[in-house]
PDB file of C-alpha atoms in Angstrom:
ATOM      1  CA  UNK O   1     176.969 113.590 135.822  1.00  0.00           C
ATOM      2  CA  UNK O   2     180.087 112.137 134.386  1.00  0.00           C
ATOM      3  CA  UNK O   3     179.911 112.085 130.323  1.00  0.00           C
ATOM      4  CA  UNK O   4     180.637 107.789 130.528  1.00  0.00           C
ATOM      5  CA  UNK O   5     177.117 107.664 133.338  1.00  0.00           C
ATOM      6  CA  UNK O   6     175.401 109.641 130.772  1.00  0.00           C
ATOM      7  CA  UNK O   7     175.543 108.185 127.685  1.00  0.00           C
ATOM      8  CA  UNK O   8     174.737 104.757 129.841  1.00  0.00           C
ATOM      9  CA  UNK O   9     171.914 106.373 131.571  1.00  0.00           C
ATOM     10  CA  UNK O  10     168.994 106.566 128.429  1.00  0.00           C
ATOM     11  CA  UNK O  11     170.256 102.957 127.043  1.00  0.00           C
ATOM     12  CA  UNK O  12     169.284 101.154 131.028  1.00  0.00           C
ATOM     13  CA  UNK O  13     166.420 103.005 130.710  1.00  0.00           C
ATOM     14  CA  UNK O  14     165.320 101.602 127.691  1.00  0.00           C
ATOM     15  CA  UNK O  15     166.705  98.534 128.925  1.00  0.00           C
ATOM     16  CA  UNK O  16     164.709  98.581 131.853  1.00  0.00           C
ATOM     17  CA  UNK O  17     161.615  99.069 130.089  1.00  0.00           C
ATOM     18  CA  UNK O  18     161.862  97.119 127.769  1.00  0.00           C
ATOM     19  CA  UNK O  19     162.614  94.232 129.987  1.00  0.00           C
ATOM     20  CA  UNK O  20     159.398  95.118 132.554  1.00  0.00           C
ATOM     21  CA  UNK O  21     157.408  94.897 129.251  1.00  0.00           C
ATOM     22  CA  UNK O  22     158.142  91.342 128.586  1.00  0.00           C
ATOM     23  CA  UNK O  23     157.053  90.527 132.254  1.00  0.00           C
ATOM     24  CA  UNK O  24     153.892  90.704 131.580  1.00  0.00           C
ATOM     25  CA  UNK O  25     150.892  89.062 134.597  1.00  0.00           C
ATOM     26  CA  UNK O  26     148.700  86.504 134.229  1.00  0.00           C
ATOM     27  CA  UNK O  27     145.672  86.603 132.672  1.00  0.00           C
ATOM     28  CA  UNK O  28     142.992  88.048 133.837  1.00  0.00           C
ATOM     29  CA  UNK O  29     145.048  90.422 136.453  1.00  0.00           C
ATOM     30  CA  UNK O  30     145.314  94.160 136.489  1.00  0.00           C
ATOM     31  CA  UNK O  31     149.482  94.540 135.458  1.00  0.00           C
ATOM     32  CA  UNK O  32     150.263  97.528 136.642  1.00  0.00           C
ATOM     33  CA  UNK O  33     149.115  96.607 140.469  1.00  0.00           C
ATOM     34  CA  UNK O  34     150.159  93.614 142.470  1.00  0.00           C
ATOM     35  CA  UNK O  35     148.306  91.356 144.523  1.00  0.00           C
ATOM     36  CA  UNK O  36     147.824  94.193 147.472  1.00  0.00           C
ATOM     37  CA  UNK O  37     146.308  96.688 145.215  1.00  0.00           C
ATOM     38  CA  UNK O  38     150.019  98.870 145.155  1.00  0.00           C
ATOM     39  CA  UNK O  39     151.375 100.138 142.039  1.00  0.00           C
ATOM     40  CA  UNK O  40     154.243  97.247 140.611  1.00  0.00           C
ATOM     41  CA  UNK O  41     157.360  97.534 139.498  1.00  0.00           C
ATOM     42  CA  UNK O  42     155.356  96.343 135.632  1.00  0.00           C
ATOM     43  CA  UNK O  43     153.410  99.745 135.639  1.00  0.00           C
ATOM     44  CA  UNK O  44     155.974 101.362 134.528  1.00  0.00           C
ATOM     45  CA  UNK O  45     156.327  98.743 131.234  1.00  0.00           C
ATOM     46  CA  UNK O  46     153.107 101.460 130.876  1.00  0.00           C
ATOM     47  CA  UNK O  47     155.032 104.432 129.148  1.00  0.00           C
ATOM     48  CA  UNK O  48     158.671 102.840 126.957  1.00  0.00           C
ATOM     49  CA  UNK O  49     161.489 104.622 127.044  1.00  0.00           C
ATOM     50  CA  UNK O  50     162.205 107.215 123.831  1.00  0.00           C
ATOM     51  CA  UNK O  51     165.493 105.376 123.306  1.00  0.00           C
ATOM     52  CA  UNK O  52     165.774 104.389 119.645  1.00  0.00           C
ATOM     53  CA  UNK O  53     161.677 106.039 118.361  1.00  0.00           C
ATOM     54  CA  UNK O  54     161.641 109.091 115.716  1.00  0.00           C
ATOM     55  CA  UNK O  55     159.155 111.812 116.868  1.00  0.00           C
ATOM     56  CA  UNK O  56     156.994 114.025 114.822  1.00  0.00           C
ATOM     57  CA  UNK O  57     156.641 117.064 116.327  1.00  0.00           C
ATOM     58  CA  UNK O  58     152.440 116.451 116.123  1.00  0.00           C
ATOM     59  CA  UNK O  59     151.411 120.163 115.296  1.00  0.00           C
ATOM     60  CA  UNK O  60     154.520 120.356 112.197  1.00  0.00           C
ATOM     61  CA  UNK O  61     155.384 116.329 111.208  1.00  0.00           C
ATOM     62  CA  UNK O  62     158.152 118.427 108.921  1.00  0.00           C
ATOM     63  CA  UNK O  63     160.225 118.593 112.652  1.00  0.00           C
ATOM     64  CA  UNK O  64     161.764 115.338 114.354  1.00  0.00           C
ATOM     65  CA  UNK O  65     164.036 114.304 116.189  1.00  0.00           C
ATOM     66  CA  UNK O  66     165.740 110.620 117.056  1.00  0.00           C
ATOM     67  CA  UNK O  67     167.217 109.549 120.523  1.00  0.00           C
ATOM     68  CA  UNK O  68     169.929 106.945 120.682  1.00  0.00           C
ATOM     69  CA  UNK O  69     171.526 106.056 122.941  1.00  0.00           C
ATOM     70  CA  UNK O  70     172.345 109.572 125.157  1.00  0.00           C
ATOM     71  CA  UNK O  71     172.395 110.976 121.506  1.00  0.00           C
ATOM     72  CA  UNK O  72     170.152 112.918 119.976  1.00  0.00           C
ATOM     73  CA  UNK O  73     169.459 114.058 115.851  1.00  0.00           C
ATOM     74  CA  UNK O  74     166.322 115.825 114.365  1.00  0.00           C
ATOM     75  CA  UNK O  75     165.687 118.315 111.958  1.00  0.00           C
ATOM     76  CA  UNK O  76     163.220 121.697 112.911  1.00  0.00           C
ATOM     77  CA  UNK O  77     161.836 121.570 110.068  1.00  0.00           C
ATOM     78  CA  UNK O  78     164.578 123.727 108.442  1.00  0.00           C
ATOM     79  CA  UNK O  79     168.255 123.612 110.644  1.00  0.00           C
ATOM     80  CA  UNK O  80     169.361 120.011 111.353  1.00  0.00           C
ATOM     81  CA  UNK O  81     169.618 119.446 114.921  1.00  0.00           C
ATOM     82  CA  UNK O  82     172.005 117.378 116.882  1.00  0.00           C
ATOM     83  CA  UNK O  83     173.138 117.310 120.920  1.00  0.00           C
ATOM     84  CA  UNK O  84     172.575 115.014 123.663  1.00  0.00           C
ATOM     85  CA  UNK O  85     170.557 113.679 126.613  1.00  0.00           C
ATOM     86  CA  UNK O  86     170.611 112.604 130.653  1.00  0.00           C
ATOM     87  CA  UNK O  87     167.766 110.674 131.956  1.00  0.00           C
ATOM     88  CA  UNK O  88     167.541 111.403 135.438  1.00  0.00           C
ATOM     89  CA  UNK O  89     167.253 109.514 138.776  1.00  0.00           C
ATOM     90  CA  UNK O  90     163.123 109.325 137.998  1.00  0.00           C
ATOM     91  CA  UNK O  91     161.473 107.302 135.310  1.00  0.00           C
ATOM     92  CA  UNK O  92     159.862 109.779 134.070  1.00  0.00           C
ATOM     93  CA  UNK O  93     162.214 112.854 133.351  1.00  0.00           C
ATOM     94  CA  UNK O  94     165.196 113.502 130.698  1.00  0.00           C
ATOM     95  CA  UNK O  95     167.834 116.548 130.785  1.00  0.00           C
ATOM     96  CA  UNK O  96     168.635 118.089 127.122  1.00  0.00           C
ATOM     97  CA  UNK O  97     170.395 119.881 128.875  1.00  0.00           C
ATOM     98  CA  UNK O  98     171.277 123.875 127.407  1.00  0.00           C
ATOM     99  CA  UNK O  99     169.434 122.670 123.669  1.00  0.00           C
ATOM    100  CA  UNK O 100     171.080 121.262 120.977  1.00  0.00           C
ATOM    101  CA  UNK O 101     173.535 122.765 118.158  1.00  0.00           C
ATOM    102  CA  UNK O 102     171.433 123.431 114.995  1.00  0.00           C
ATOM    103  CA  UNK O 103     173.376 124.378 111.829  1.00  0.00           C
ATOM    104  CA  UNK O 104     172.323 127.895 111.091  1.00  0.00           C
ATOM    105  CA  UNK O 105     170.108 128.113 107.534  1.00  0.00           C
ATOM    106  CA  UNK O 106     167.606 130.979 108.042  1.00  0.00           C
ATOM    107  CA  UNK O 107     164.231 129.351 107.200  1.00  0.00           C
ATOM    108  CA  UNK O 108     160.764 131.725 107.055  1.00  0.00           C
ATOM    109  CA  UNK O 109     159.120 130.471 110.267  1.00  0.00           C
ATOM    110  CA  UNK O 110     155.167 131.386 110.602  1.00  0.00           C
ATOM    111  CA  UNK O 111     153.791 128.526 112.315  1.00  0.00           C
ATOM    112  CA  UNK O 112     156.530 129.083 115.263  1.00  0.00           C
ATOM    113  CA  UNK O 113     157.645 125.149 114.395  1.00  0.00           C
ATOM    114  CA  UNK O 114     161.646 126.077 114.664  1.00  0.00           C
ATOM    115  CA  UNK O 115     161.276 127.546 118.030  1.00  0.00           C
ATOM    116  CA  UNK O 116     158.795 125.449 119.490  1.00  0.00           C
ATOM    117  CA  UNK O 117     161.016 122.280 118.830  1.00  0.00           C
ATOM    118  CA  UNK O 118     164.423 124.006 120.064  1.00  0.00           C
ATOM    119  CA  UNK O 119     161.820 124.886 122.849  1.00  0.00           C
ATOM    120  CA  UNK O 120     160.935 120.975 123.048  1.00  0.00           C
ATOM    121  CA  UNK O 121     164.276 119.874 123.848  1.00  0.00           C
ATOM    122  CA  UNK O 122     165.904 122.201 125.895  1.00  0.00           C
ATOM    123  CA  UNK O 123     166.452 121.751 129.648  1.00  0.00           C
ATOM    124  CA  UNK O 124     164.433 119.346 131.995  1.00  0.00           C
ATOM    125  CA  UNK O 125     161.444 118.328 130.756  1.00  0.00           C
ATOM    126  CA  UNK O 126     158.699 115.379 131.556  1.00  0.00           C
ATOM    127  CA  UNK O 127     157.965 112.564 129.330  1.00  0.00           C
ATOM    128  CA  UNK O 128     154.667 110.578 129.231  1.00  0.00           C
ATOM    129  CA  UNK O 129     153.893 108.284 126.791  1.00  0.00           C
ATOM    130  CA  UNK O 130     149.896 107.451 125.505  1.00  0.00           C
ATOM    131  CA  UNK O 131     150.091 104.710 122.331  1.00  0.00           C
ATOM    132  CA  UNK O 132     151.879 106.603 119.362  1.00  0.00           C
ATOM    133  CA  UNK O 133     152.250 110.378 121.354  1.00  0.00           C
ATOM    134  CA  UNK O 134     154.858 111.151 123.386  1.00  0.00           C
ATOM    135  CA  UNK O 135     154.716 114.524 125.346  1.00  0.00           C
ATOM    136  CA  UNK O 136     157.124 116.663 127.127  1.00  0.00           C
ATOM    137  CA  UNK O 137     156.459 118.398 129.372  1.00  0.00           C
ATOM    138  CA  UNK O 138     158.063 122.146 131.005  1.00  0.00           C
ATOM    139  CA  UNK O 139     158.242 121.422 134.766  1.00  0.00           C
ATOM    140  CA  UNK O 140     158.730 124.723 136.076  1.00  0.00           C
ATOM    141  CA  UNK O 141     155.824 126.103 133.492  1.00  0.00           C
ATOM    142  CA  UNK O 142     153.925 122.986 132.371  1.00  0.00           C
ATOM    143  CA  UNK O 143     153.749 124.303 128.903  1.00  0.00           C
ATOM    144  CA  UNK O 144     154.136 120.552 126.880  1.00  0.00           C
ATOM    145  CA  UNK O 145     154.449 119.253 123.289  1.00  0.00           C
ATOM    146  CA  UNK O 146     153.584 116.807 122.051  1.00  0.00           C
ATOM    147  CA  UNK O 147     155.079 114.642 119.426  1.00  0.00           C
ATOM    148  CA  UNK O 148     153.888 111.105 116.921  1.00  0.00           C
ATOM    149  CA  UNK O 149     155.670 108.443 116.802  1.00  0.00           C
ATOM    150  CA  UNK O 150     156.775 107.737 113.699  1.00  0.00           C
ATOM    151  CA  UNK O 151     155.982 104.563 111.678  1.00  0.00           C
ATOM    152  CA  UNK O 152     159.242 101.417 111.863  1.00  0.00           C
ATOM    153  CA  UNK O 153     159.606 101.933 107.674  1.00  0.00           C
ATOM    154  CA  UNK O 154     158.094 105.373 107.160  1.00  0.00           C
ATOM    155  CA  UNK O 155     158.495 106.345 103.544  1.00  0.00           C
ATOM    156  CA  UNK O 156     157.466 110.242 104.606  1.00  0.00           C
ATOM    157  CA  UNK O 157     159.074 113.128 103.098  1.00  0.00           C
ATOM    158  CA  UNK O 158     160.884 114.629 106.222  1.00  0.00           C
ATOM    159  CA  UNK O 159     162.523 111.360 107.777  1.00  0.00           C
ATOM    160  CA  UNK O 160     166.709 110.866 106.935  1.00  0.00           C
ATOM    161  CA  UNK O 161     166.837 110.135 103.963  1.00  0.00           C
ATOM    162  CA  UNK O 162     171.122 108.682 103.552  1.00  0.00           C
ATOM    163  CA  UNK O 163     172.826 110.546 100.492  1.00  0.00           C
ATOM    164  CA  UNK O 164     174.736 108.392  98.583  1.00  0.00           C
ATOM    165  CA  UNK O 165     177.551 110.385  96.615  1.00  0.00           C
ATOM    166  CA  UNK O 166     177.874 111.025  93.212  1.00  0.00           C
ATOM    167  CA  UNK O 167     179.964 109.463  91.067  1.00  0.00           C
ATOM    168  CA  UNK O 168     182.705 112.124  88.843  1.00  0.00           C
ATOM    169  CA  UNK O 169     180.722 110.790  85.863  1.00  0.00           C
ATOM    170  CA  UNK O 170     177.183 111.385  86.718  1.00  0.00           C
ATOM    171  CA  UNK O 171     176.033 114.580  85.756  1.00  0.00           C
ATOM    172  CA  UNK O 172     172.843 115.763  86.711  1.00  0.00           C
ATOM    173  CA  UNK O 173     169.721 115.050  84.480  1.00  0.00           C
ATOM    174  CA  UNK O 174     169.522 118.207  82.468  1.00  0.00           C
ATOM    175  CA  UNK O 175     173.312 119.316  83.447  1.00  0.00           C
ATOM    176  CA  UNK O 176     175.958 120.084  80.573  1.00  0.00           C
ATOM    177  CA  UNK O 177     178.406 117.436  80.354  1.00  0.00           C
ATOM    178  CA  UNK O 178     182.028 118.145  79.833  1.00  0.00           C
ATOM    179  CA  UNK O 179     183.135 116.918  75.909  1.00  0.00           C
TER     180      UNK O 179
END
């Protein structure tokens, strides 16, 4: 897939999921099946897209990732992460490629969080969503990683925080100032 096609794949997947989510079935009807009992196109809306959401590793909420278009950013509880993903032909598959680039700070990792998120966001993954939980599964060995949706406007300390530039006249509290 070319880079331009890859950059369009996830937003198109998100748009399709949102579009089908808006097409609700009539009252009393099962939206996952048609009148014949066969699965309908709207059943795909049961799994909203990954795009535009922040996901935290369930075992350690300090590790998170955010998908915006085909770009991914995040943190493994120590290092900043960045990379891209490509939606595959099936609606429930995504390819993170060789993995994400990361800063190289050394931090103790007794819970294995850094390894877990870097493995979860590498290669082809099957994704499924149940409410606020996202599960990424390796199709080769069925290893799975569970992430939890971060509510919009969450003030969790692990959320990305913009850093305002410090003016030359502003010194940290308690720091010596030039006279």
